[in-house]
Each structure stands twice: as structure tokens, then as C-alpha cells.
PDB file of C-alpha atoms in Angstrom:
ATOM      1  CA  UNK A   1      -5.600 -33.667   1.533  1.00 47.00           C
ATOM      2  CA  UNK A   2      -4.689 -29.823   0.619  1.00 50.00           C
ATOM      3  CA  UNK A   3      -3.755 -27.610   3.734  1.00 53.00           C
ATOM      4  CA  UNK A   4      -6.454 -24.961   4.329  1.00 55.00           C
ATOM      5  CA  UNK A   5      -5.315 -21.355   3.706  1.00 56.00           C
ATOM      6  CA  UNK A   6      -5.321 -19.472   6.894  1.00 60.00           C
ATOM      7  CA  UNK A   7      -8.045 -16.665   7.263  1.00 77.00           C
ATOM      8  CA  UNK A   8      -5.161 -14.188   8.352  1.00 90.00           C
ATOM      9  CA  UNK A   9      -2.297 -13.860   6.179  1.00 96.00           C
ATOM     10  CA  UNK A  10      -0.304 -11.946   8.982  1.00 97.00           C
ATOM     11  CA  UNK A  11      -1.416 -11.708  12.624  1.00 97.00           C
ATOM     12  CA  UNK A  12       1.011  -9.790  15.198  1.00 96.00           C
ATOM     13  CA  UNK A  13       0.429  -9.030  18.836  1.00 96.00           C
ATOM     14  CA  UNK A  14       2.774  -6.613  20.558  1.00 96.00           C
ATOM     15  CA  UNK A  15       5.631  -6.283  18.130  1.00 96.00           C
ATOM     16  CA  UNK A  16       8.501  -4.515  19.794  1.00 95.00           C
ATOM     17  CA  UNK A  17      11.836  -3.303  18.420  1.00 96.00           C
ATOM     18  CA  UNK A  18      14.505  -1.094  19.616  1.00 94.00           C
ATOM     19  CA  UNK A  19      18.079  -0.010  18.840  1.00 91.00           C
ATOM     20  CA  UNK A  20      19.744   0.637  22.102  1.00 88.00           C
ATOM     21  CA  UNK A  21      17.467   3.180  23.779  1.00 88.00           C
ATOM     22  CA  UNK A  22      15.592   4.218  20.514  1.00 90.00           C
ATOM     23  CA  UNK A  23      12.272   2.523  20.333  1.00 92.00           C
ATOM     24  CA  UNK A  24      11.373   1.643  16.753  1.00 93.00           C
ATOM     25  CA  UNK A  25       8.262  -0.292  17.034  1.00 95.00           C
ATOM     26  CA  UNK A  26       6.227  -0.054  20.391  1.00 93.00           C
ATOM     27  CA  UNK A  27       3.826  -2.734  20.679  1.00 94.00           C
ATOM     28  CA  UNK A  28       2.209  -3.113  17.260  1.00 95.00           C
ATOM     29  CA  UNK A  29      -0.644  -5.334  16.532  1.00 96.00           C
ATOM     30  CA  UNK A  30      -1.687  -6.418  12.977  1.00 95.00           C
ATOM     31  CA  UNK A  31      -4.444  -8.654  11.530  1.00 95.00           C
ATOM     32  CA  UNK A  32      -4.257  -8.892   7.687  1.00 96.00           C
ATOM     33  CA  UNK A  33      -6.771 -11.140   6.073  1.00 95.00           C
ATOM     34  CA  UNK A  34      -5.595 -13.408   3.048  1.00 95.00           C
ATOM     35  CA  UNK A  35      -6.250 -12.015  -0.469  1.00 95.00           C
ATOM     36  CA  UNK A  36      -6.169  -8.319   0.337  1.00 96.00           C
ATOM     37  CA  UNK A  37      -3.875  -5.292   0.139  1.00 97.00           C
ATOM     38  CA  UNK A  38      -2.461  -3.761   3.186  1.00 97.00           C
ATOM     39  CA  UNK A  39      -0.873  -0.475   2.845  1.00 96.00           C
ATOM     40  CA  UNK A  40       1.603   0.988   5.602  1.00 94.00           C
ATOM     41  CA  UNK A  41       2.198   4.588   5.558  1.00 91.00           C
ATOM     42  CA  UNK A  42       4.366   6.652   7.991  1.00 86.00           C
ATOM     43  CA  UNK A  43       6.866   9.446   8.016  1.00 83.00           C
ATOM     44  CA  UNK A  44      10.554   8.680   7.633  1.00 78.00           C
ATOM     45  CA  UNK A  45      11.929   6.723  10.413  1.00 79.00           C
ATOM     46  CA  UNK A  46       8.337   5.909  11.566  1.00 82.00           C
ATOM     47  CA  UNK A  47       9.231   2.188  11.824  1.00 87.00           C
ATOM     48  CA  UNK A  48       8.086   0.827   8.369  1.00 88.00           C
ATOM     49  CA  UNK A  49      11.031  -0.814   7.079  1.00 87.00           C
ATOM     50  CA  UNK A  50      11.923  -2.325  10.539  1.00 91.00           C
ATOM     51  CA  UNK A  51       8.396  -3.806  10.500  1.00 92.00           C
ATOM     52  CA  UNK A  52       8.737  -5.473   6.866  1.00 92.00           C
ATOM     53  CA  UNK A  53      12.140  -6.746   7.815  1.00 93.00           C
ATOM     54  CA  UNK A  54      10.927  -8.383  10.908  1.00 95.00           C
ATOM     55  CA  UNK A  55       7.774  -9.920   9.204  1.00 96.00           C
ATOM     56  CA  UNK A  56      10.099 -11.242   6.291  1.00 94.00           C
ATOM     57  CA  UNK A  57      12.591 -12.610   8.911  1.00 95.00           C
ATOM     58  CA  UNK A  58      15.449 -10.458   8.018  1.00 93.00           C
ATOM     59  CA  UNK A  59      15.698  -9.436  11.550  1.00 94.00           C
ATOM     60  CA  UNK A  60      13.986 -10.357  14.822  1.00 94.00           C
ATOM     61  CA  UNK A  61      11.743  -8.698  17.190  1.00 95.00           C
ATOM     62  CA  UNK A  62      12.616  -7.741  20.596  1.00 95.00           C
ATOM     63  CA  UNK A  63       9.038  -8.725  21.918  1.00 95.00           C
ATOM     64  CA  UNK A  64       5.613  -9.824  20.925  1.00 96.00           C
ATOM     65  CA  UNK A  65       4.529 -12.719  18.754  1.00 96.00           C
ATOM     66  CA  UNK A  66       3.688 -12.920  14.929  1.00 96.00           C
ATOM     67  CA  UNK A  67       2.263 -15.583  12.316  1.00 96.00           C
ATOM     68  CA  UNK A  68       2.722 -15.151   8.634  1.00 97.00           C
ATOM     69  CA  UNK A  69       0.483 -17.488   6.458  1.00 95.00           C
ATOM     70  CA  UNK A  70      -0.003 -19.773   9.635  1.00 94.00           C
ATOM     71  CA  UNK A  71       3.768 -20.066  10.259  1.00 96.00           C
ATOM     72  CA  UNK A  72       5.070 -18.902  13.547  1.00 96.00           C
ATOM     73  CA  UNK A  73       7.549 -16.165  12.847  1.00 95.00           C
ATOM     74  CA  UNK A  74      10.098 -17.065  15.636  1.00 93.00           C
ATOM     75  CA  UNK A  75       9.640 -21.087  15.712  1.00 94.00           C
ATOM     76  CA  UNK A  76       9.481 -21.587  11.913  1.00 95.00           C
ATOM     77  CA  UNK A  77      11.298 -18.838   9.848  1.00 95.00           C
ATOM     78  CA  UNK A  78      12.236 -21.203   7.117  1.00 95.00           C
ATOM     79  CA  UNK A  79       8.442 -21.939   6.325  1.00 95.00           C
ATOM     80  CA  UNK A  80       7.714 -18.221   6.370  1.00 96.00           C
ATOM     81  CA  UNK A  81      10.430 -17.709   4.015  1.00 94.00           C
ATOM     82  CA  UNK A  82       9.287 -20.399   1.726  1.00 92.00           C
ATOM     83  CA  UNK A  83       5.733 -18.838   1.561  1.00 94.00           C
ATOM     84  CA  UNK A  84       6.711 -15.145   0.902  1.00 95.00           C
ATOM     85  CA  UNK A  85       8.223 -12.792  -1.625  1.00 93.00           C
ATOM     86  CA  UNK A  86       9.762  -9.565  -1.249  1.00 91.00           C
ATOM     87  CA  UNK A  87      10.239  -6.888  -3.705  1.00 88.00           C
ATOM     88  CA  UNK A  88      12.510  -4.045  -2.237  1.00 78.00           C
ATOM     89  CA  UNK A  89      12.668  -0.497  -3.115  1.00 72.00           C
ATOM     90  CA  UNK A  90      15.519  -0.904  -5.436  1.00 70.00           C
ATOM     91  CA  UNK A  91      15.559  -3.366  -8.093  1.00 72.00           C
ATOM     92  CA  UNK A  92      17.356  -6.692  -7.737  1.00 82.00           C
ATOM     93  CA  UNK A  93      17.510  -7.314 -11.402  1.00 91.00           C
ATOM     94  CA  UNK A  94      21.057  -8.256 -12.713  1.00 93.00           C
ATOM     95  CA  UNK A  95      21.507  -5.973 -15.404  1.00 93.00           C
ATOM     96  CA  UNK A  96      24.302  -8.038 -17.288  1.00 95.00           C
ATOM     97  CA  UNK A  97      21.658 -10.934 -17.709  1.00 96.00           C
ATOM     98  CA  UNK A  98      18.870 -11.151 -19.902  1.00 97.00           C
ATOM     99  CA  UNK A  99      15.281 -11.156 -18.503  1.00 96.00           C
ATOM    100  CA  UNK A 100      14.929 -15.002 -19.076  1.00 97.00           C
ATOM    101  CA  UNK A 101      18.454 -15.555 -17.499  1.00 97.00           C
ATOM    102  CA  UNK A 102      17.258 -13.294 -14.372  1.00 96.00           C
ATOM    103  CA  UNK A 103      14.197 -15.481 -13.960  1.00 96.00           C
ATOM    104  CA  UNK A 104      16.191 -18.894 -14.512  1.00 96.00           C
ATOM    105  CA  UNK A 105      18.629 -17.985 -11.886  1.00 95.00           C
ATOM    106  CA  UNK A 106      15.852 -17.058  -9.412  1.00 93.00           C
ATOM    107  CA  UNK A 107      14.263 -20.406 -10.235  1.00 94.00           C
ATOM    108  CA  UNK A 108      17.300 -22.425  -9.414  1.00 93.00           C
ATOM    109  CA  UNK A 109      17.704 -20.605  -6.284  1.00 91.00           C
ATOM    110  CA  UNK A 110      14.346 -21.733  -5.617  1.00 90.00           C
ATOM    111  CA  UNK A 111      15.387 -25.330  -6.099  1.00 90.00           C
ATOM    112  CA  UNK A 112      13.320 -25.823  -9.147  1.00 92.00           C
ATOM    113  CA  UNK A 113      14.419 -28.622 -11.552  1.00 93.00           C
ATOM    114  CA  UNK A 114      15.299 -27.439 -15.051  1.00 92.00           C
ATOM    115  CA  UNK A 115      12.086 -28.291 -16.756  1.00 95.00           C
ATOM    116  CA  UNK A 116       9.782 -26.753 -14.075  1.00 94.00           C
ATOM    117  CA  UNK A 117      12.287 -23.635 -14.132  1.00 95.00           C
ATOM    118  CA  UNK A 118      11.864 -23.170 -17.744  1.00 95.00           C
ATOM    119  CA  UNK A 119       8.106 -23.826 -17.641  1.00 95.00           C
ATOM    120  CA  UNK A 120       7.900 -21.104 -14.780  1.00 95.00           C
ATOM    121  CA  UNK A 121       9.964 -18.756 -16.545  1.00 96.00           C
ATOM    122  CA  UNK A 122       7.888 -18.823 -19.694  1.00 96.00           C
ATOM    123  CA  UNK A 123       5.011 -18.332 -17.816  1.00 94.00           C
ATOM    124  CA  UNK A 124       6.125 -15.332 -15.937  1.00 95.00           C
ATOM    125  CA  UNK A 125       7.659 -13.946 -19.217  1.00 96.00           C
ATOM    126  CA  UNK A 126       4.071 -14.170 -20.880  1.00 94.00           C
ATOM    127  CA  UNK A 127       2.330 -12.692 -17.926  1.00 90.00           C
ATOM    128  CA  UNK A 128       4.305  -9.799 -17.477  1.00 91.00           C
ATOM    129  CA  UNK A 129       4.455  -9.088 -21.204  1.00 91.00           C
ATOM    130  CA  UNK A 130       8.403  -9.463 -21.480  1.00 95.00           C
ATOM    131  CA  UNK A 131       8.306 -12.265 -24.049  1.00 96.00           C
ATOM    132  CA  UNK A 132       9.800  -9.940 -26.571  1.00 95.00           C
ATOM    133  CA  UNK A 133      12.409  -8.531 -24.418  1.00 95.00           C
ATOM    134  CA  UNK A 134      13.116 -11.831 -22.809  1.00 96.00           C
ATOM    135  CA  UNK A 135      16.649 -12.335 -24.597  1.00 96.00           C
ATOM    136  CA  UNK A 136      17.761  -8.820 -24.250  1.00 96.00           C
ATOM    137  CA  UNK A 137      19.975  -7.677 -21.292  1.00 96.00           C
ATOM    138  CA  UNK A 138      18.153  -6.268 -18.464  1.00 95.00           C
ATOM    139  CA  UNK A 139      20.274  -3.176 -18.463  1.00 95.00           C
ATOM    140  CA  UNK A 140      18.630  -2.216 -21.723  1.00 96.00           C
ATOM    141  CA  UNK A 141      15.000  -2.436 -20.158  1.00 95.00           C
ATOM    142  CA  UNK A 142      13.029   0.562 -19.261  1.00 91.00           C
ATOM    143  CA  UNK A 143      12.196   1.624 -15.721  1.00 87.00           C
ATOM    144  CA  UNK A 144       8.810   0.075 -15.853  1.00 88.00           C
ATOM    145  CA  UNK A 145      10.091  -3.425 -17.460  1.00 92.00           C
ATOM    146  CA  UNK A 146      12.629  -3.646 -15.041  1.00 92.00           C
ATOM    147  CA  UNK A 147       9.853  -3.450 -12.126  1.00 88.00           C
ATOM    148  CA  UNK A 148       7.879  -5.962 -13.973  1.00 92.00           C
ATOM    149  CA  UNK A 149      10.897  -8.200 -14.169  1.00 94.00           C
ATOM    150  CA  UNK A 150      11.781  -7.477 -10.433  1.00 92.00           C
ATOM    151  CA  UNK A 151       8.228  -8.425  -9.262  1.00 92.00           C
ATOM    152  CA  UNK A 152       8.168 -11.533 -11.831  1.00 94.00           C
ATOM    153  CA  UNK A 153      11.363 -12.707 -10.067  1.00 94.00           C
ATOM    154  CA  UNK A 154       9.576 -12.692  -6.611  1.00 93.00           C
ATOM    155  CA  UNK A 155       6.738 -14.567  -7.983  1.00 93.00           C
ATOM    156  CA  UNK A 156       8.872 -17.499  -9.211  1.00 93.00           C
ATOM    157  CA  UNK A 157       8.345 -19.403  -6.000  1.00 90.00           C
ATOM    158  CA  UNK A 158       4.576 -18.673  -6.203  1.00 91.00           C
ATOM    159  CA  UNK A 159       4.374 -16.923  -2.869  1.00 94.00           C
ATOM    160  CA  UNK A 160       1.029 -16.448  -1.054  1.00 95.00           C
ATOM    161  CA  UNK A 161       1.997 -13.001   0.530  1.00 97.00           C
ATOM    162  CA  UNK A 162       4.301 -10.397  -1.402  1.00 96.00           C
ATOM    163  CA  UNK A 163       6.031  -7.655   0.581  1.00 95.00           C
ATOM    164  CA  UNK A 164       6.215  -4.561  -1.919  1.00 92.00           C
ATOM    165  CA  UNK A 165       8.335  -1.549  -0.925  1.00 86.00           C
ATOM    166  CA  UNK A 166       7.723   1.375  -3.053  1.00 84.00           C
ATOM    167  CA  UNK A 167       6.999  -0.683  -6.192  1.00 85.00           C
ATOM    168  CA  UNK A 168       6.268   2.204  -8.566  1.00 85.00           C
ATOM    169  CA  UNK A 169       9.075   4.919  -7.333  1.00 78.00           C
ATOM    170  CA  UNK A 170      10.427   6.554 -10.318  1.00 78.00           C
ATOM    171  CA  UNK A 171       8.012   5.194 -12.672  1.00 81.00           C
ATOM    172  CA  UNK A 172       5.923   7.311 -15.084  1.00 84.00           C
ATOM    173  CA  UNK A 173       2.308   7.632 -14.596  1.00 86.00           C
ATOM    174  CA  UNK A 174       1.500   5.110 -17.360  1.00 86.00           C
ATOM    175  CA  UNK A 175       3.975   2.424 -15.979  1.00 85.00           C
ATOM    176  CA  UNK A 176       2.645   3.272 -12.484  1.00 86.00           C
ATOM    177  CA  UNK A 177      -0.793   2.550 -13.541  1.00 89.00           C
ATOM    178  CA  UNK A 178       0.091  -0.702 -15.291  1.00 88.00           C
ATOM    179  CA  UNK A 179       1.840  -1.841 -11.869  1.00 88.00           C
ATOM    180  CA  UNK A 180      -1.392  -1.226 -10.394  1.00 92.00           C
ATOM    181  CA  UNK A 181      -3.157  -3.459 -12.567  1.00 92.00           C
ATOM    182  CA  UNK A 182      -0.410  -6.178 -12.042  1.00 91.00           C
ATOM    183  CA  UNK A 183      -0.886  -5.992  -8.182  1.00 92.00           C
ATOM    184  CA  UNK A 184      -4.856  -5.910  -8.429  1.00 94.00           C
ATOM    185  CA  UNK A 185      -4.702  -9.277 -10.620  1.00 92.00           C
ATOM    186  CA  UNK A 186      -2.355 -10.796  -8.070  1.00 92.00           C
ATOM    187  CA  UNK A 187      -4.850 -10.231  -5.349  1.00 95.00           C
ATOM    188  CA  UNK A 188      -7.608 -11.382  -7.444  1.00 94.00           C
ATOM    189  CA  UNK A 189      -5.764 -14.693  -7.652  1.00 92.00           C
ATOM    190  CA  UNK A 190      -5.507 -14.770  -3.868  1.00 93.00           C
ATOM    191  CA  UNK A 191      -2.144 -13.227  -3.178  1.00 95.00           C
ATOM    192  CA  UNK A 192      -1.965 -11.068  -0.208  1.00 97.00           C
ATOM    193  CA  UNK A 193       0.019  -7.973  -0.667  1.00 97.00           C
ATOM    194  CA  UNK A 194       1.724  -5.788   2.202  1.00 97.00           C
ATOM    195  CA  UNK A 195       2.504  -2.434   0.321  1.00 95.00           C
ATOM    196  CA  UNK A 196       4.562   0.363   1.486  1.00 90.00           C
ATOM    197  CA  UNK A 197       4.566   3.394  -0.734  1.00 85.00           C
ATOM    198  CA  UNK A 198       5.379   7.220  -0.903  1.00 77.00           C
ATOM    199  CA  UNK A 199       2.428   7.863  -3.243  1.00 81.00           C
ATOM    200  CA  UNK A 200      -0.653   8.528  -1.021  1.00 84.00           C
ATOM    201  CA  UNK A 201      -2.725   8.077  -4.300  1.00 87.00           C
ATOM    202  CA  UNK A 202      -1.379   4.719  -4.610  1.00 90.00           C
ATOM    203  CA  UNK A 203      -2.495   3.484  -1.156  1.00 92.00           C
ATOM    204  CA  UNK A 204      -5.973   5.271  -2.008  1.00 91.00           C
ATOM    205  CA  UNK A 205      -6.272   3.332  -5.311  1.00 92.00           C
ATOM    206  CA  UNK A 206      -5.063  -0.025  -4.043  1.00 95.00           C
ATOM    207  CA  UNK A 207      -5.438  -0.678  -0.409  1.00 96.00           C
ATOM    208  CA  UNK A 208      -8.280  -2.591   1.251  1.00 96.00           C
ATOM    209  CA  UNK A 209      -6.736  -1.220   4.568  1.00 96.00           C
ATOM    210  CA  UNK A 210      -4.570   1.439   5.529  1.00 95.00           C
ATOM    211  CA  UNK A 211      -2.512   1.988   8.628  1.00 94.00           C
ATOM    212  CA  UNK A 212      -0.608   5.132   9.627  1.00 91.00           C
ATOM    213  CA  UNK A 213       2.597   4.398  11.771  1.00 91.00           C
ATOM    214  CA  UNK A 214       4.111   7.238  13.678  1.00 90.00           C
ATOM    215  CA  UNK A 215       6.775   6.902  16.391  1.00 88.00           C
ATOM    216  CA  UNK A 216       6.611   3.084  16.435  1.00 90.00           C
ATOM    217  CA  UNK A 217       2.664   3.037  16.991  1.00 92.00           C
ATOM    218  CA  UNK A 218      -0.225   2.894  14.614  1.00 93.00           C
ATOM    219  CA  UNK A 219      -2.037   6.093  14.900  1.00 91.00           C
ATOM    220  CA  UNK A 220      -4.883   5.251  12.773  1.00 90.00           C
ATOM    221  CA  UNK A 221      -5.874   2.218  10.758  1.00 93.00           C
ATOM    222  CA  UNK A 222      -8.968   1.512   8.509  1.00 93.00           C
ATOM    223  CA  UNK A 223     -10.214   1.831   4.724  1.00 92.00           C
ATOM    224  CA  UNK A 224      -9.218   5.225   2.994  1.00 90.00           C
ATOM    225  CA  UNK A 225     -12.698   6.310   3.335  1.00 84.00           C
ATOM    226  CA  UNK A 226     -12.760   5.705   6.978  1.00 87.00           C
ATOM    227  CA  UNK A 227      -9.592   7.615   7.457  1.00 87.00           C
ATOM    228  CA  UNK A 228     -10.716  10.570   5.327  1.00 83.00           C
ATOM    229  CA  UNK A 229     -13.682  10.956   7.553  1.00 78.00           C
ATOM    230  CA  UNK A 230     -11.530  11.463  10.523  1.00 79.00           C
ATOM    231  CA  UNK A 231     -10.252  14.687   9.264  1.00 76.00           C
ATOM    232  CA  UNK A 232     -12.140  17.878   9.338  1.00 72.00           C
ATOM    233  CA  UNK A 233     -12.812  19.715   6.142  1.00 70.00           C
ATOM    234  CA  UNK A 234     -15.155  17.328   4.453  1.00 78.00           C
ATOM    235  CA  UNK A 235     -18.257  19.091   2.765  1.00 84.00           C
ATOM    236  CA  UNK A 236     -21.071  18.974   0.344  1.00 91.00           C
ATOM    237  CA  UNK A 237     -21.169  21.586  -2.332  1.00 92.00           C
ATOM    238  CA  UNK A 238     -24.933  22.490  -3.615  1.00 95.00           C
ATOM    239  CA  UNK A 239     -25.406  24.673  -6.668  1.00 94.00           C
ATOM    240  CA  UNK A 240     -28.742  26.347  -7.458  1.00 95.00           C
ATOM    241  CA  UNK A 241     -30.467  27.776 -10.408  1.00 93.00           C
ATOM    242  CA  UNK A 242     -31.271  31.330  -8.797  1.00 93.00           C
ATOM    243  CA  UNK A 243     -30.421  33.213  -5.891  1.00 93.00           C
ATOM    244  CA  UNK A 244     -33.842  32.526  -4.238  1.00 92.00           C
ATOM    245  CA  UNK A 245     -32.724  28.775  -4.052  1.00 92.00           C
ATOM    246  CA  UNK A 246     -29.664  29.891  -2.649  1.00 94.00           C
ATOM    247  CA  UNK A 247     -31.209  31.949   0.182  1.00 94.00           C
ATOM    248  CA  UNK A 248     -33.706  29.306   1.116  1.00 93.00           C
ATOM    249  CA  UNK A 249     -30.919  26.661   1.486  1.00 94.00           C
ATOM    250  CA  UNK A 250     -28.799  29.080   3.640  1.00 95.00           C
ATOM    251  CA  UNK A 251     -31.654  29.752   5.974  1.00 93.00           C
ATOM    252  CA  UNK A 252     -32.418  26.012   6.181  1.00 93.00           C
ATOM    253  CA  UNK A 253     -28.945  24.495   6.125  1.00 93.00           C
ATOM    254  CA  UNK A 254     -26.587  27.040   7.094  1.00 92.00           C
ATOM    255  CA  UNK A 255     -22.953  26.816   5.566  1.00 91.00           C
ATOM    256  CA  UNK A 256     -20.743  28.942   3.658  1.00 91.00           C
ATOM    257  CA  UNK A 257     -22.346  30.603   0.763  1.00 92.00           C
ATOM    258  CA  UNK A 258     -20.916  31.654  -2.625  1.00 93.00           C
ATOM    259  CA  UNK A 259     -23.004  34.341  -4.280  1.00 92.00           C
ATOM    260  CA  UNK A 260     -21.144  34.587  -7.513  1.00 92.00           C
ATOM    261  CA  UNK A 261     -21.452  30.643  -8.208  1.00 93.00           C
ATOM    262  CA  UNK A 262     -24.882  30.522  -6.451  1.00 94.00           C
ATOM    263  CA  UNK A 263     -23.394  27.586  -4.192  1.00 95.00           C
ATOM    264  CA  UNK A 264     -23.508  26.647  -0.811  1.00 94.00           C
ATOM    265  CA  UNK A 265     -20.932  24.725   1.143  1.00 91.00           C
ATOM    266  CA  UNK A 266     -22.284  22.504   3.868  1.00 91.00           C
ATOM    267  CA  UNK A 267     -19.821  20.648   6.487  1.00 86.00           C
ATOM    268  CA  UNK A 268     -20.180  16.791   6.064  1.00 82.00           C
ATOM    269  CA  UNK A 269     -18.053  13.979   6.883  1.00 73.00           C
ATOM    270  CA  UNK A 270     -18.592  12.354   3.378  1.00 70.00           C
ATOM    271  CA  UNK A 271     -20.460   9.358   4.958  1.00 75.00           C
ATOM    272  CA  UNK A 272     -23.570   7.915   3.629  1.00 84.00           C
ATOM    273  CA  UNK A 273     -25.494   8.628   6.674  1.00 85.00           C
ATOM    274  CA  UNK A 274     -24.673  12.377   7.057  1.00 83.00           C
ATOM    275  CA  UNK A 275     -25.439  12.535   3.212  1.00 87.00           C
ATOM    276  CA  UNK A 276     -29.033  11.147   3.397  1.00 90.00           C
ATOM    277  CA  UNK A 277     -29.572  13.332   6.422  1.00 90.00           C
ATOM    278  CA  UNK A 278     -28.737  16.367   4.437  1.00 91.00           C
ATOM    279  CA  UNK A 279     -30.540  15.219   1.421  1.00 91.00           C
ATOM    280  CA  UNK A 280     -33.885  14.628   3.600  1.00 92.00           C
ATOM    281  CA  UNK A 281     -33.373  18.183   4.961  1.00 92.00           C
ATOM    282  CA  UNK A 282     -33.352  19.464   1.412  1.00 92.00           C
ATOM    283  CA  UNK A 283     -36.291  17.356   0.251  1.00 92.00           C
ATOM    284  CA  UNK A 284     -38.323  18.586   3.555  1.00 92.00           C
ATOM    285  CA  UNK A 285     -37.801  22.280   2.558  1.00 91.00           C
ATOM    286  CA  UNK A 286     -38.578  21.668  -1.107  1.00 92.00           C
ATOM    287  CA  UNK A 287     -35.166  23.261  -2.185  1.00 91.00           C
ATOM    288  CA  UNK A 288     -34.384  22.696  -5.882  1.00 92.00           C
ATOM    289  CA  UNK A 289     -30.592  21.724  -6.146  1.00 94.00           C
ATOM    290  CA  UNK A 290     -29.166  22.037  -9.517  1.00 93.00           C
ATOM    291  CA  UNK A 291     -25.937  20.092  -8.748  1.00 94.00           C
ATOM    292  CA  UNK A 292     -24.590  18.257  -5.757  1.00 93.00           C
ATOM    293  CA  UNK A 293     -20.880  17.308  -5.283  1.00 91.00           C
ATOM    294  CA  UNK A 294     -19.222  15.657  -2.265  1.00 87.00           C
ATOM    295  CA  UNK A 295     -15.698  16.741  -1.256  1.00 80.00           C
ATOM    296  CA  UNK A 296     -13.792  14.713   1.263  1.00 76.00           C
ATOM    297  CA  UNK A 297     -10.220  15.295   2.585  1.00 77.00           C
ATOM    298  CA  UNK A 298      -7.560  13.149   0.839  1.00 78.00           C
ATOM    299  CA  UNK A 299      -5.008  11.023   2.270  1.00 82.00           C
ATOM    300  CA  UNK A 300      -2.521  13.694   2.220  1.00 80.00           C
ATOM    301  CA  UNK A 301      -4.721  15.841   4.727  1.00 79.00           C
ATOM    302  CA  UNK A 302      -5.076  12.540   6.790  1.00 81.00           C
ATOM    303  CA  UNK A 303      -1.292  12.017   6.888  1.00 81.00           C
ATOM    304  CA  UNK A 304      -0.544  15.628   7.951  1.00 79.00           C
ATOM    305  CA  UNK A 305      -3.332  15.700  10.590  1.00 78.00           C
ATOM    306  CA  UNK A 306      -2.244  12.252  11.973  1.00 78.00           C
ATOM    307  CA  UNK A 307       1.601  12.930  12.135  1.00 78.00           C
ATOM    308  CA  UNK A 308       2.263  16.414  11.547  1.00 69.00           C
ATOM    309  CA  UNK A 309       4.051  15.714   8.469  1.00 58.00           C
ATOM    310  CA  UNK A 310       3.500  16.560   4.799  1.00 52.00           C
ATOM    311  CA  UNK A 311       5.199  13.822   3.207  1.00 49.00           C
ATOM    312  CA  UNK A 312       4.682   9.875   3.353  1.00 42.00           C
ATOM    313  CA  UNK A 313       8.067   9.025   2.609  1.00 41.00           C
ATOM    314  CA  UNK A 314       8.407   5.472   3.384  1.00 38.00           C
ATOM    315  CA  UNK A 315      12.072   4.879   3.760  1.00 40.00           C
ATOM    316  CA  UNK A 316      13.117   4.446   7.541  1.00 43.00           C
ATOM    317  CA  UNK A 317      16.138   6.390   8.721  1.00 41.00           C
ATOM    318  CA  UNK A 318      18.550   3.948  10.309  1.00 41.00           C
ATOM    319  CA  UNK A 319      21.422   5.645  11.944  1.00 38.00           C
ATOM    320  CA  UNK A 320      24.994   4.200  11.738  1.00 36.00           C
ATOM    321  CA  UNK A 321      24.984   3.021  15.326  1.00 39.00           C
ATOM    322  CA  UNK A 322      21.487   0.981  14.543  1.00 39.00           C
ATOM    323  CA  UNK A 323      22.865  -0.381  11.441  1.00 37.00           C
ATOM    324  CA  UNK A 324      25.833  -1.740  13.544  1.00 36.00           C
ATOM    325  CA  UNK A 325      23.389  -3.015  16.118  1.00 35.00           C
ATOM    326  CA  UNK A 326      21.340  -4.994  13.244  1.00 33.00           C
ATOM    327  CA  UNK A 327      24.871  -6.452  12.012  1.00 31.00           C
ATOM    328  CA  UNK A 328      25.601  -7.795  15.409  1.00 30.00           C
TER     329      UNK A 328
END
């Protein structure tokens, strides 16, 4: 009988990690469904990389419990390692080897036999559009090709969960969008993705759920739309054919008027309920609206509001003492 896939790819309760007297994770809870994209945002030093290292078994937690794809993190770390893939911020590709050789090397490390390794390598070269470059040294690849090869190497073992640490850093916009499509295809095939990124647009485009980590704790979690509604500044902009329409709307709805554009800006949270309520008031007053646009804060606004920082740099700062503590 085929084992059932757990409903949750990752569950964690009260995860804690400290380096001497510096608390990095302070009782973090997680519940990530299978077949989804979870994005972790946070300022530099928030604890993101530490969380990924714990969940991928690279370091141990000081407290709390976690399960990855149904395997207890503390009791069965080997099963966790066999079930996951990790693509780090910096490419693990060997530039002296060809793309094909890099994949074959990874297949042998995964203990695939020679024939299965060749089949898996050929499949991944085709899937990631690397067939023409398969026998060229990886050092000759473009940045986008190297990232595709790096991700292909992660998939050699057919993992159910992939940790992606800033997968599109340094890529041009076209290559970045190509990587987004690859990630979406993986999730459509049932893979779960745990994504850290410094591009807020990337989290907005890809993530089913987003969590913002700051000072070792989650300060917010939800869909991109839910997080945006938590920040003031959302509004609906109404444009009218003439000044009479604008005057009537101002008397009825309030808001900030723009006489030159014949427009009115009415505060709103961007949700369906608030928009419906506004339209009901417009209909009741028989106001003729030429154009309506909804404006919501973006994730940059959310990030700034929640953390006080303007950048979602996702690389944790680990001091020299902390690095020595980990090595011990």
C-alpha cells in the first residue's frame, strides 16, 4: 500500500534557538500544507536562515517540536533529509563539470544506480531546457541557466519539499519570471516550497501564505491580500465625467477630492465587503462613476509597517561567536 501523503508538509510548535544570550527564534509555530508555497520574509538577522537550517536538519533546535513530511525532526532526521531538497542562495553547481555531469554526480550521491541515474538526468535536462547545454561546462552557463541547473540538482532525489533560499537573486527580470514558472509547475505537481526571498514582488506573485519574522517571532502571517489589508493607506479612486458628479460624491462619501482630475479618493481596506459597501452607497445616491480603481498597500508597505525596516533582505547575520557556537 502506498503511504498517504501527510496533509501538512511542515508542522512546528514552539521552536526556539539561541546563541548564548542572543535569542534567534523565540517560540515559533508553523503549519504549512502540502502542495503550497510558503514564503518567509524578515529583516536581516530576523532568524530566517536559522529556521531553514533547523527544518532541514543542519542544526538542532533548543526547544519545541517539528515534523517535516510526517517525519519527526528530532527522532528521524535521516528520513527528513531523504524527503527534502535544499537550494541555497549561492549555487552549488561545479563549474568544471558539465551540466550532465553535475546531475549524474548528484544522482550517484543519492545512491541511484547507473541506469536510473542516467534516466533521471535526461529527464531533468529536458524539464529545465538544458539539453543543448548538457555537455558544456557549467562555468559557461548564464546566471539563469546555472540557477535552473542548481534547482534540477535539488530535484534528483524527487523531494516532496524544497527549501529555496533567494532562488532568483542576481537574475534578470526575464530569467526571474522563468524561474517563477518552474516553481509554479513544481507546486502544481504536488511539491511543497518553502521560499525565502528579498524580492517582495516574488512573494506576492508566488506565495499561498506569507509570514513575516522579526526578532525571532512571527509578527504577521496570512495571504498577501490579508497582509496588505492590515496596513493603512488603501483606497478606492473614483473618477467622474463632470464636477457635479464629483460634488455629489464628496457630499455622500467624503474622502479627498482632486478637482483637476475630477476624482475622489475614498479610504478602503481593499476587501470585497468594503468595496461592496462603497458601491451600494454609490448606487443608492445614483452617482454616475466613469472609472473606479482599487489601490492597496504593497508588501513593501506591509514590511515597513510591521518591522520598521524598508528592506526584506533575507540573509541572517550570524556573528563570529554564533558561528563558533554552531560549529561546536
